Amino acid sequence: MEQYPYQPPDPHRRDAAEQGTGHGHQAAETGHGAASGQGHAHGHSHSHGPAAPVSQHLRKVIAAILVPFTAAVLVGLVVLWPGQAPAHKRTGVGFDRQTQQATVTRIVELSCASANASGVPPTGDTSTAEGSSAQQQADGTCKKATIRVDTGKDKGRTFTEIVQPDQSRQLHQDEKVVVAYEPSAPKELQYAVTDVNRKFPMTLLAGIFAVAVVLVGRLRGVMALVALAVSFLVLTLFILPAILEGSNPLLVAVVGSSAIMLIALYLCHGLSARTSVAVLGTLISLALIGVLGSLFIGWAALTGNTDDNTGLIHGLYPSIDMSGLLLAGVIIGSLGVLDDVTVTQTSAVWELHEANPSMGWRGLYRAGIRIGRDHIASVVNTLVLAYAGAALPLLLLFSIAQSSVGTVANSELVAEEIVRTLVGSIGLVASVPVTTALAALVVSADRAAPDAGTVGASAGARPAPVRGGRGRRRKR
């Protein structure tokens, strides 16, 4: 029988690692290998075929964890699903007031003194900031705006409003505005301009965003937009009404965030073991954020009642746990960035395994964590800058007051943001090694090899007879 010289495997070829102990090598050892041309076809089919899915056993292990968790989330949604939020009498403060749409129909300039719009103190003292501002108003030119109500029972009614020269919002001819309505006030004072109607530019911007996502992401982009809509529905139909109804904010946030996570990840990335590993990594990280957030919010004595809006909520619904609401915000705010980190790390490990199937779980973990370190640096910086940008006016106010860093950090307004940022960042940092380790263990534990006859037939070669019709698994 003709003998073929031994060819040592090339470490730079992907099929060398796959075939080193697989079908082709076994056939050569037993002397039943095909001709050299057929042997090449057999190896080529392994290196260029699609990555095999994880084995049925691993799928069952993952399902044993995620199926009960999904069932628990569904039970939580059913049990906590809100009815109708308790009614309350409108206070007329902040957002808790009736509003209508209106249009500025006319603008007339006139002196502030003739409009009786100046607020100069009776004493004439203009040395203070308020007095100086009032004097400037008295010497300046005001605007008398005529506004027409476009919606509601008073549609078509007009009223006038004086616009001071130093007001941040100046009205313009034909501008669409939002007006507040107070039925208990005198008739001439029932309506007042509160804001500008921004529906058109906001809708246009949302449309540009959607088109950009679809053009670049294609089908994945469409699925991402659907997931975004579902997340918004869960937030507005479940989380917010359930909290208003009196349910525990932390429990509602955990159930709602879990539902958003499951729907968004599987909808965008498909029902696969890879996505399931990302779900597990996100779940573990969210649990860590919840524990740390609960511990440090209580330890730092953060009440969650720090501005006019939270004060109004507490006044209207005293039963709401404001510190629990703060913790719920931390969890929900961290979820979006966590999804990005866990999906990226899982995909990185899967691609590393596909590039080098012979790499063990330790090698996969070391390579994946190197990618994760770069991700950690950018994500944490992004999170800190996002919170700093949102609180920039507050930080500027402290800077004007020339307060020390310690004084600023100790104030509850800033302490809330510090705790929110650091707790979320710790969860993000922890998600990288946790998700990378889970992904490395799952892909490296999968040793199932495809049937030799099927692979050989798909490559157009005669199937190589092997013991039991299955390739040997590499022992590690």
Tab-separated table of C-alpha atoms in Angstrom:
chain	number	residue	atom	x	y	z
A	1	MET	CA	0.000	0.000	0.000
A	2	GLU	CA	1.337	3.377	-0.948
A	3	GLN	CA	2.519	5.485	1.960
A	4	TYR	CA	2.302	9.283	2.084
A	5	PRO	CA	4.970	11.260	3.874
A	6	TYR	CA	3.859	12.798	7.161
A	7	GLN	CA	2.905	16.463	6.852
A	8	PRO	CA	3.237	18.395	10.131
A	9	PRO	CA	0.229	20.698	10.741
A	10	ASP	CA	0.717	24.347	9.959
A	11	PRO	CA	-0.157	26.380	13.106
A	12	HIS	CA	-1.248	29.341	10.935
A	13	ARG	CA	-4.053	27.394	9.274
A	14	ARG	CA	-7.419	27.281	11.009
A	15	ASP	CA	-8.164	23.751	9.764
A	16	ALA	CA	-4.918	22.427	11.277
A	17	ALA	CA	-6.302	22.900	14.786
A	18	GLU	CA	-9.672	21.502	13.810
A	19	GLN	CA	-8.318	18.453	11.932
A	20	GLY	CA	-5.325	17.660	14.156
A	21	THR	CA	-7.296	15.050	16.060
A	22	GLY	CA	-10.380	14.939	13.837
A	23	HIS	CA	-11.461	12.890	10.859
A	24	GLY	CA	-8.634	13.459	8.360
A	25	HIS	CA	-5.890	12.712	10.881
A	26	GLN	CA	-7.633	9.595	12.116
A	27	ALA	CA	-8.035	8.281	8.570
A	28	ALA	CA	-4.319	8.789	7.917
A	29	GLU	CA	-3.417	6.856	11.089
A	30	THR	CA	-5.521	3.839	10.107
A	31	GLY	CA	-4.278	3.788	6.534
A	32	HIS	CA	-7.722	4.338	5.039
A	33	GLY	CA	-7.252	7.980	4.060
A	34	ALA	CA	-8.378	9.205	0.697
A	35	ALA	CA	-6.076	10.499	-2.007
A	36	SER	CA	-4.234	13.717	-1.384
A	37	GLY	CA	-6.720	15.754	-3.417
A	38	GLN	CA	-9.644	14.362	-1.457
A	39	GLY	CA	-7.912	14.916	1.839
A	40	HIS	CA	-7.463	18.598	0.972
A	41	ALA	CA	-11.142	18.935	0.091
A	42	HIS	CA	-12.099	17.415	3.431
A	43	GLY	CA	-9.961	19.842	5.420
A	44	HIS	CA	-11.063	22.816	3.338
A	45	SER	CA	-14.706	22.214	4.158
A	46	HIS	CA	-13.985	22.599	7.886
A	47	SER	CA	-12.062	25.832	7.665
A	48	HIS	CA	-14.578	27.758	5.552
A	49	GLY	CA	-17.879	26.427	6.885
A	50	PRO	CA	-20.061	28.423	9.275
A	51	ALA	CA	-19.243	28.285	12.966
A	52	ALA	CA	-21.068	25.356	14.520
A	53	PRO	CA	-23.623	26.271	17.192
A	54	VAL	CA	-23.028	25.196	20.750
A	55	SER	CA	-23.986	21.678	21.663
A	56	GLN	CA	-27.441	20.639	22.775
A	57	HIS	CA	-26.141	19.965	26.275
A	58	LEU	CA	-24.887	23.533	26.707
A	59	ARG	CA	-28.130	24.883	25.322
A	60	LYS	CA	-30.003	22.940	27.994
A	61	VAL	CA	-27.721	24.292	30.733
A	62	ILE	CA	-28.258	27.899	29.592
A	63	ALA	CA	-31.995	27.342	29.231
A	64	ALA	CA	-32.159	25.867	32.757
A	65	ILE	CA	-30.968	29.247	34.048
A	66	LEU	CA	-32.760	31.680	31.760
A	67	VAL	CA	-36.160	29.986	31.397
A	68	PRO	CA	-36.980	30.201	35.146
A	69	PHE	CA	-35.675	33.779	35.191
A	70	THR	CA	-37.877	34.725	32.235
A	71	ALA	CA	-40.849	33.058	33.901
A	72	ALA	CA	-40.176	35.037	37.083
A	73	VAL	CA	-40.071	38.284	35.080
A	74	LEU	CA	-43.415	37.449	33.448
A	75	VAL	CA	-44.951	36.664	36.849
A	76	GLY	CA	-43.583	39.963	38.172
A	77	LEU	CA	-45.125	41.857	35.261
A	78	VAL	CA	-48.502	40.245	35.884
A	79	VAL	CA	-48.460	40.774	39.653
A	80	LEU	CA	-47.157	44.354	39.556
A	81	TRP	CA	-49.026	45.478	36.440
A	82	PRO	CA	-50.665	48.769	37.413
A	83	GLY	CA	-54.288	49.675	37.174
A	84	GLN	CA	-55.190	53.340	37.050
A	85	ALA	CA	-52.882	55.768	38.839
A	86	PRO	CA	-54.629	57.457	41.781
A	87	ALA	CA	-56.165	60.774	40.810
A	88	HIS	CA	-55.136	64.040	42.435
A	89	LYS	CA	-56.229	67.645	42.327
A	90	ARG	CA	-53.985	69.723	40.068
A	91	THR	CA	-51.679	72.054	41.958
A	92	GLY	CA	-50.896	74.378	39.037
A	93	VAL	CA	-47.173	74.063	39.856
A	94	GLY	CA	-44.511	72.969	37.383
A	95	PHE	CA	-45.739	70.217	35.065
A	96	ASP	CA	-48.857	69.661	37.178
A	97	ARG	CA	-51.063	72.158	35.342
A	98	GLN	CA	-53.405	72.289	32.383
A	99	THR	CA	-51.806	73.385	29.116
A	100	GLN	CA	-53.058	74.316	25.653
A	101	GLN	CA	-51.453	75.075	22.291
A	102	ALA	CA	-51.391	78.694	21.078
A	103	THR	CA	-49.926	81.023	18.447
A	104	VAL	CA	-48.331	84.467	18.759
A	105	THR	CA	-50.385	86.605	16.369
A	106	ARG	CA	-48.922	90.052	16.987
A	107	ILE	CA	-45.852	91.727	18.518
A	108	VAL	CA	-45.759	95.433	19.441
A	109	GLU	CA	-42.729	97.160	20.972
A	110	LEU	CA	-43.247	99.718	23.717
A	111	SER	CA	-41.353	101.196	26.646
A	112	CYS	CA	-41.439	99.134	29.811
A	113	ALA	CA	-42.392	102.249	31.832
A	114	SER	CA	-45.545	102.809	29.771
A	115	ALA	CA	-46.450	99.134	30.117
A	116	ASN	CA	-46.136	99.375	33.927
A	117	ALA	CA	-43.758	96.436	33.685
A	118	SER	CA	-40.908	97.825	35.746
A	119	GLY	CA	-40.334	96.509	39.203
A	120	VAL	CA	-38.190	99.265	40.716
A	121	PRO	CA	-38.338	99.034	44.492
A	122	PRO	CA	-40.463	101.761	46.128
A	123	THR	CA	-37.356	102.964	47.981
A	124	GLY	CA	-35.574	103.490	44.646
A	125	ASP	CA	-32.617	101.392	45.878
A	126	THR	CA	-30.873	100.020	42.789
A	127	SER	CA	-27.669	98.946	44.537
A	128	THR	CA	-28.835	95.324	44.757
A	129	ALA	CA	-28.925	92.956	41.808
A	130	GLU	CA	-32.730	92.910	41.818
A	131	GLY	CA	-32.968	96.678	41.954
A	132	SER	CA	-30.414	97.136	39.178
A	133	SER	CA	-32.278	94.663	36.955
A	134	ALA	CA	-35.565	96.443	37.635
A	135	GLN	CA	-34.001	99.790	36.684
A	136	GLN	CA	-32.739	98.343	33.398
A	137	GLN	CA	-36.207	97.017	32.663
A	138	ALA	CA	-37.735	100.437	33.342
A	139	ASP	CA	-35.335	102.108	30.902
A	140	GLY	CA	-35.614	99.358	28.250
A	141	THR	CA	-38.033	98.380	25.517
A	142	CYS	CA	-40.602	95.659	26.218
A	143	LYS	CA	-42.784	93.650	23.836
A	144	LYS	CA	-46.532	93.350	24.021
A	145	ALA	CA	-47.497	89.983	22.522
A	146	THR	CA	-51.002	88.982	21.471
A	147	ILE	CA	-51.516	85.226	21.759
A	148	ARG	CA	-54.385	83.168	20.302
A	149	VAL	CA	-55.441	79.917	22.024
A	150	ASP	CA	-55.647	77.123	19.403
A	151	THR	CA	-56.952	74.178	21.470
A	152	GLY	CA	-59.384	73.517	24.287
A	153	LYS	CA	-62.770	74.993	25.143
A	154	ASP	CA	-61.433	78.553	24.726
A	155	LYS	CA	-60.160	77.975	21.184
A	156	GLY	CA	-59.882	81.306	19.360
A	157	ARG	CA	-59.644	83.381	22.529
A	158	THR	CA	-56.805	85.931	22.650
A	159	PHE	CA	-54.863	87.454	25.505
A	160	THR	CA	-51.843	89.745	25.826
A	161	GLU	CA	-48.565	89.279	27.634
A	162	ILE	CA	-45.696	91.694	28.328
A	163	VAL	CA	-42.221	90.321	27.538
A	164	GLN	CA	-39.376	91.880	29.523
A	165	PRO	CA	-36.161	92.776	27.639
A	166	ASP	CA	-34.018	90.557	29.903
A	167	GLN	CA	-36.258	87.470	29.688
A	168	SER	CA	-34.467	84.380	28.390
A	169	ARG	CA	-37.405	83.513	26.129
A	170	GLN	CA	-38.378	86.218	23.636
A	171	LEU	CA	-41.586	85.735	21.630
A	172	HIS	CA	-41.774	86.204	17.861
A	173	GLN	CA	-44.519	86.747	15.295
A	174	ASP	CA	-46.393	83.524	14.281
A	175	GLU	CA	-44.468	81.450	16.820
A	176	LYS	CA	-46.166	78.346	18.217
A	177	VAL	CA	-46.204	78.332	22.024
A	178	VAL	CA	-47.573	76.366	24.987
A	179	VAL	CA	-49.799	78.233	27.447
A	180	ALA	CA	-50.831	77.254	30.967
A	181	TYR	CA	-54.491	77.487	31.969
A	182	GLU	CA	-55.662	78.209	35.515
A	183	PRO	CA	-59.490	78.199	35.669
A	184	SER	CA	-59.651	79.631	39.203
A	185	ALA	CA	-57.715	82.812	38.260
A	186	PRO	CA	-59.365	86.066	37.073
A	187	LYS	CA	-60.369	85.853	33.425
A	188	GLU	CA	-57.611	88.151	32.160
A	189	LEU	CA	-54.972	86.104	34.038
A	190	GLN	CA	-56.168	82.585	33.255
A	191	TYR	CA	-53.644	82.031	30.440
A	192	ALA	CA	-49.892	82.540	30.443
A	193	VAL	CA	-47.110	81.474	28.072
A	194	THR	CA	-44.957	78.772	29.646
A	195	ASP	CA	-42.923	77.319	26.778
A	196	VAL	CA	-42.317	77.093	23.040
A	197	ASN	CA	-43.916	74.355	20.926
A	198	ARG	CA	-40.985	72.208	19.774
A	199	LYS	CA	-42.902	69.337	18.184
A	200	PHE	CA	-41.716	69.917	14.612
A	201	PRO	CA	-37.928	70.140	15.214
A	202	MET	CA	-38.065	67.256	17.709
A	203	THR	CA	-40.038	65.081	15.281
A	204	LEU	CA	-37.662	65.967	12.425
A	205	LEU	CA	-34.626	65.077	14.545
A	206	ALA	CA	-36.200	61.746	15.537
A	207	GLY	CA	-36.874	61.016	11.859
A	208	ILE	CA	-33.253	61.756	10.898
A	209	PHE	CA	-32.073	59.484	13.710
A	210	ALA	CA	-34.336	56.628	12.567
A	211	VAL	CA	-33.230	56.958	8.928
A	212	ALA	CA	-29.542	56.990	9.936
A	213	VAL	CA	-29.975	53.875	12.081
A	214	VAL	CA	-31.772	51.975	9.309
A	215	LEU	CA	-29.334	53.048	6.569
A	216	VAL	CA	-26.294	51.931	8.538
A	217	GLY	CA	-27.741	49.042	10.539
A	218	ARG	CA	-30.216	47.774	7.911
A	219	LEU	CA	-32.273	44.926	9.422
A	220	ARG	CA	-30.390	45.166	12.719
A	221	GLY	CA	-31.142	48.879	12.751
A	222	VAL	CA	-34.855	48.212	12.250
A	223	MET	CA	-34.809	45.702	15.098
A	224	ALA	CA	-32.971	48.218	17.290
A	225	LEU	CA	-35.694	50.808	16.647
A	226	VAL	CA	-38.388	48.240	17.479
A	227	ALA	CA	-36.546	47.374	20.696
A	228	LEU	CA	-36.314	51.082	21.530
A	229	ALA	CA	-40.075	51.458	21.061
A	230	VAL	CA	-40.734	48.410	23.263
A	231	SER	CA	-38.436	49.802	25.969
A	232	PHE	CA	-40.332	53.087	25.888
A	233	LEU	CA	-43.655	51.250	26.172
A	234	VAL	CA	-42.455	49.216	29.168
A	235	LEU	CA	-41.262	52.419	30.816
A	236	THR	CA	-44.473	54.387	30.235
A	237	LEU	CA	-47.067	51.597	30.571
A	238	PHE	CA	-45.519	49.596	33.414
A	239	ILE	CA	-42.669	51.184	35.361
A	240	LEU	CA	-44.000	54.728	35.831
A	241	PRO	CA	-47.673	53.849	36.521
A	242	ALA	CA	-46.690	51.025	38.904
A	243	ILE	CA	-44.509	53.391	40.947
A	244	LEU	CA	-47.304	55.982	41.042
A	245	GLU	CA	-49.700	53.286	42.195
A	246	GLY	CA	-47.551	52.669	45.236
A	247	SER	CA	-45.512	49.574	44.288
A	248	ASN	CA	-41.951	49.309	45.540
A	249	PRO	CA	-39.819	51.346	43.080
A	250	LEU	CA	-36.828	48.997	43.353
A	251	LEU	CA	-38.906	45.876	42.646
A	252	VAL	CA	-40.668	47.583	39.738
A	253	ALA	CA	-37.340	48.746	38.285
A	254	VAL	CA	-35.814	45.246	38.548
A	255	VAL	CA	-38.779	43.585	36.834
A	256	GLY	CA	-39.123	46.310	34.191
A	257	SER	CA	-35.384	46.443	33.453
A	258	SER	CA	-35.243	42.656	33.146
A	259	ALA	CA	-38.130	42.690	30.672
A	260	ILE	CA	-36.457	45.441	28.631
A	261	MET	CA	-33.153	43.530	28.688
A	262	LEU	CA	-34.672	40.254	27.486
A	263	ILE	CA	-36.760	41.859	24.743
A	264	ALA	CA	-34.058	44.217	23.477
A	265	LEU	CA	-31.159	41.746	23.431
A	266	TYR	CA	-32.999	38.839	21.841
A	267	LEU	CA	-34.824	41.081	19.387
A	268	CYS	CA	-31.638	42.810	18.211
A	269	HIS	CA	-29.179	39.903	18.346
A	270	GLY	CA	-31.324	36.816	17.856
A	271	LEU	CA	-32.241	33.831	20.007
A	272	SER	CA	-28.838	32.183	20.406
A	273	ALA	CA	-26.397	30.966	23.001
A	274	ARG	CA	-24.216	34.007	22.336
A	275	THR	CA	-27.068	36.373	23.210
A	276	SER	CA	-27.965	34.256	26.243
A	277	VAL	CA	-24.444	34.641	27.616
A	278	ALA	CA	-24.739	38.428	27.205
A	279	VAL	CA	-28.067	38.285	29.062
A	280	LEU	CA	-26.455	36.364	31.937
A	281	GLY	CA	-23.579	38.849	32.143
A	282	THR	CA	-26.006	41.787	32.151
A	283	LEU	CA	-28.148	40.147	34.832
A	284	ILE	CA	-25.197	39.543	37.177
A	285	SER	CA	-23.947	43.112	36.704
A	286	LEU	CA	-27.407	44.580	37.337
A	287	ALA	CA	-27.645	42.576	40.550
A	288	LEU	CA	-24.298	44.005	41.676
A	289	ILE	CA	-25.445	47.552	40.845
A	290	GLY	CA	-28.645	47.006	42.818
A	291	VAL	CA	-26.792	45.766	45.908
A	292	LEU	CA	-24.164	48.524	45.854
A	293	GLY	CA	-26.739	51.215	45.081
A	294	SER	CA	-29.003	50.147	47.941
A	295	LEU	CA	-26.066	50.006	50.353
A	296	PHE	CA	-24.515	53.390	49.538
A	297	ILE	CA	-27.756	55.319	49.033
A	298	GLY	CA	-28.761	54.282	52.547
A	299	TRP	CA	-25.276	54.829	53.996
A	300	ALA	CA	-24.979	58.313	52.467
A	301	ALA	CA	-28.526	59.168	53.672
A	302	LEU	CA	-29.674	60.224	50.195
A	303	THR	CA	-33.398	61.013	50.237
A	304	GLY	CA	-33.921	61.398	46.487
A	305	ASN	CA	-35.880	64.598	47.162
A	306	THR	CA	-33.485	67.274	45.949
A	307	ASP	CA	-35.269	69.582	43.499
A	308	ASP	CA	-38.664	71.073	42.675
A	309	ASN	CA	-39.782	68.122	40.560
A	310	THR	CA	-39.009	65.451	43.158
A	311	GLY	CA	-40.503	67.701	45.837
A	312	LEU	CA	-43.709	67.983	43.807
A	313	ILE	CA	-43.843	64.191	43.351
A	314	HIS	CA	-43.394	63.677	47.089
A	315	GLY	CA	-46.081	66.262	47.829
A	316	LEU	CA	-48.617	64.681	45.469
A	317	TYR	CA	-47.808	61.060	46.350
A	318	PRO	CA	-46.302	60.928	49.861
A	319	SER	CA	-46.358	57.118	49.853
A	320	ILE	CA	-43.686	56.894	47.141
A	321	ASP	CA	-40.283	55.873	48.504
A	322	MET	CA	-38.080	58.618	47.038
A	323	SER	CA	-34.789	56.893	47.903
A	324	GLY	CA	-36.134	53.739	46.239
A	325	LEU	CA	-37.021	55.854	43.229
A	326	LEU	CA	-33.424	57.096	43.130
A	327	LEU	CA	-32.112	53.517	43.191
A	328	ALA	CA	-34.548	52.535	40.442
A	329	GLY	CA	-33.157	55.357	38.320
A	330	VAL	CA	-29.604	54.100	38.873
A	331	ILE	CA	-30.541	50.595	37.699
A	332	ILE	CA	-32.496	51.725	34.638
A	333	GLY	CA	-29.830	54.275	33.692
A	334	SER	CA	-27.077	51.631	33.800
A	335	LEU	CA	-28.963	49.074	31.726
A	336	GLY	CA	-28.373	50.668	28.318
A	337	VAL	CA	-24.599	50.870	28.684
A	338	LEU	CA	-24.444	47.380	30.221
A	339	ASP	CA	-26.111	45.894	27.137
A	340	ASP	CA	-23.432	47.441	24.947
A	341	VAL	CA	-20.554	46.108	27.067
A	342	THR	CA	-21.861	42.551	27.514
A	343	VAL	CA	-22.814	42.071	23.854
A	344	THR	CA	-19.446	43.405	22.700
A	345	GLN	CA	-17.464	41.150	25.031
A	346	THR	CA	-19.483	38.072	24.140
A	347	SER	CA	-19.070	38.706	20.412
A	348	ALA	CA	-15.336	39.274	20.859
A	349	VAL	CA	-14.860	35.909	22.612
A	350	TRP	CA	-16.967	34.097	19.998
A	351	GLU	CA	-14.926	35.586	17.157
A	352	LEU	CA	-11.655	34.720	18.898
A	353	HIS	CA	-12.819	31.120	19.243
A	354	GLU	CA	-13.834	30.988	15.599
A	355	ALA	CA	-10.430	32.353	14.539
A	356	ASN	CA	-8.564	29.828	16.701
A	357	PRO	CA	-10.741	26.890	17.821
A	358	SER	CA	-7.805	25.244	19.616
A	359	MET	CA	-7.581	28.080	22.149
A	360	GLY	CA	-8.674	27.016	25.661
A	361	TRP	CA	-10.896	29.023	27.944
A	362	ARG	CA	-7.955	30.653	29.727
A	363	GLY	CA	-6.511	31.872	26.445
A	364	LEU	CA	-9.909	33.120	25.328
A	365	TYR	CA	-10.400	34.923	28.618
A	366	ARG	CA	-6.981	36.599	28.473
A	367	ALA	CA	-7.530	37.757	24.885
A	368	GLY	CA	-11.082	38.905	25.585
A	369	ILE	CA	-10.150	40.816	28.728
A	370	ARG	CA	-7.500	42.751	26.780
A	371	ILE	CA	-10.278	43.966	24.498
A	372	GLY	CA	-12.432	44.680	27.525
A	373	ARG	CA	-9.845	46.914	29.182
A	374	ASP	CA	-10.051	49.365	26.280
A	375	HIS	CA	-13.824	49.200	26.466
A	376	ILE	CA	-13.805	49.892	30.214
A	377	ALA	CA	-11.695	53.023	29.833
A	378	SER	CA	-13.939	54.542	27.175
A	379	VAL	CA	-17.276	53.553	28.748
A	380	VAL	CA	-16.466	54.813	32.254
A	381	ASN	CA	-15.218	58.107	30.859
A	382	THR	CA	-18.382	58.397	28.775
A	383	LEU	CA	-20.611	57.747	31.779
A	384	VAL	CA	-18.848	60.281	33.998
A	385	LEU	CA	-18.898	62.972	31.306
A	386	ALA	CA	-22.581	62.298	30.588
A	387	TYR	CA	-23.531	62.895	34.215
A	388	ALA	CA	-21.199	65.906	34.457
A	389	GLY	CA	-22.759	67.404	31.347
A	390	ALA	CA	-26.266	66.947	32.736
A	391	ALA	CA	-25.255	68.625	36.003
A	392	LEU	CA	-23.165	71.381	34.376
A	393	PRO	CA	-25.438	74.292	35.426
A	394	LEU	CA	-25.349	73.050	39.010
A	395	LEU	CA	-21.563	72.717	38.963
A	396	LEU	CA	-21.309	76.206	37.471
A	397	LEU	CA	-23.451	77.538	40.324
A	398	PHE	CA	-21.083	76.022	42.878
A	399	SER	CA	-18.132	77.492	40.987
A	400	ILE	CA	-19.690	80.956	41.102
A	401	ALA	CA	-20.204	80.562	44.839
A	402	GLN	CA	-16.487	79.637	45.139
A	403	SER	CA	-17.326	76.547	47.185
A	404	SER	CA	-14.618	74.022	47.943
A	405	VAL	CA	-14.586	70.606	46.277
A	406	GLY	CA	-15.438	68.959	49.593
A	407	THR	CA	-18.437	71.230	50.121
A	408	VAL	CA	-19.713	70.614	46.610
A	409	ALA	CA	-19.295	66.837	46.852
A	410	ASN	CA	-21.002	66.723	50.249
A	411	SER	CA	-24.165	68.470	49.047
A	412	GLU	CA	-26.994	66.027	48.362
A	413	LEU	CA	-27.528	67.271	44.816
A	414	VAL	CA	-23.961	66.415	43.797
A	415	ALA	CA	-23.662	63.384	46.099
A	416	GLU	CA	-26.589	61.790	44.259
A	417	GLU	CA	-24.790	62.129	40.936
A	418	ILE	CA	-21.519	60.855	42.421
A	419	VAL	CA	-23.179	57.747	43.854
A	420	ARG	CA	-25.127	57.210	40.626
A	421	THR	CA	-21.956	57.516	38.520
A	422	LEU	CA	-19.675	55.393	40.694
A	423	VAL	CA	-22.167	52.600	41.355
A	424	GLY	CA	-23.007	52.390	37.647
A	425	SER	CA	-19.318	52.450	36.725
A	426	ILE	CA	-18.494	49.632	39.164
A	427	GLY	CA	-21.222	47.534	37.572
A	428	LEU	CA	-19.857	48.300	34.104
A	429	VAL	CA	-16.306	47.417	35.107
A	430	ALA	CA	-17.473	44.161	36.702
A	431	SER	CA	-19.497	43.215	33.630
A	432	VAL	CA	-16.345	42.882	31.506
A	433	PRO	CA	-14.572	40.046	33.380
A	434	VAL	CA	-17.883	38.378	34.294
A	435	THR	CA	-19.215	38.284	30.731
A	436	THR	CA	-15.827	37.411	29.239
A	437	ALA	CA	-15.410	34.480	31.645
A	438	LEU	CA	-18.923	33.193	30.940
A	439	ALA	CA	-18.424	33.407	27.175
A	440	ALA	CA	-15.001	31.745	27.325
A	441	LEU	CA	-16.333	28.875	29.440
A	442	VAL	CA	-19.305	28.284	27.156
A	443	VAL	CA	-17.447	28.259	23.827
A	444	SER	CA	-14.468	26.275	25.121
A	445	ALA	CA	-16.683	23.659	26.812
A	446	ASP	CA	-18.352	22.889	23.488
A	447	ARG	CA	-16.413	20.008	21.894
A	448	ALA	CA	-19.120	18.513	19.703
A	449	ALA	CA	-17.775	17.721	16.219
A	450	PRO	CA	-19.990	17.459	13.105
A	451	ASP	CA	-20.657	14.067	11.560
A	452	ALA	CA	-17.808	13.003	9.293
A	453	GLY	CA	-20.022	11.626	6.539
A	454	THR	CA	-22.082	14.798	6.363
A	455	VAL	CA	-19.040	17.060	6.195
A	456	GLY	CA	-17.287	14.904	3.614
A	457	ALA	CA	-20.356	14.731	1.409
A	458	SER	CA	-20.822	18.500	1.552
A	459	ALA	CA	-17.238	18.919	0.357
A	460	GLY	CA	-17.727	16.560	-2.577
A	461	ALA	CA	-15.355	13.893	-1.141
A	462	ARG	CA	-15.838	10.229	-0.200
A	463	PRO	CA	-16.660	10.000	3.536
A	464	ALA	CA	-13.751	8.704	5.579
A	465	PRO	CA	-14.706	5.666	7.666
A	466	VAL	CA	-14.021	6.293	11.328
A	467	ARG	CA	-14.911	4.455	14.497
A	468	GLY	CA	-18.549	4.970	15.406
A	469	GLY	CA	-19.013	7.481	12.568
A	470	ARG	CA	-17.887	10.337	14.848
A	471	GLY	CA	-14.637	12.218	15.255
A	472	ARG	CA	-12.598	11.925	18.443
A	473	ARG	CA	-12.752	14.839	20.843
A	474	ARG	CA	-9.523	16.470	21.827
A	475	LYS	CA	-8.728	15.771	25.468
A	476	ARG	CA	-7.710	18.845	27.444
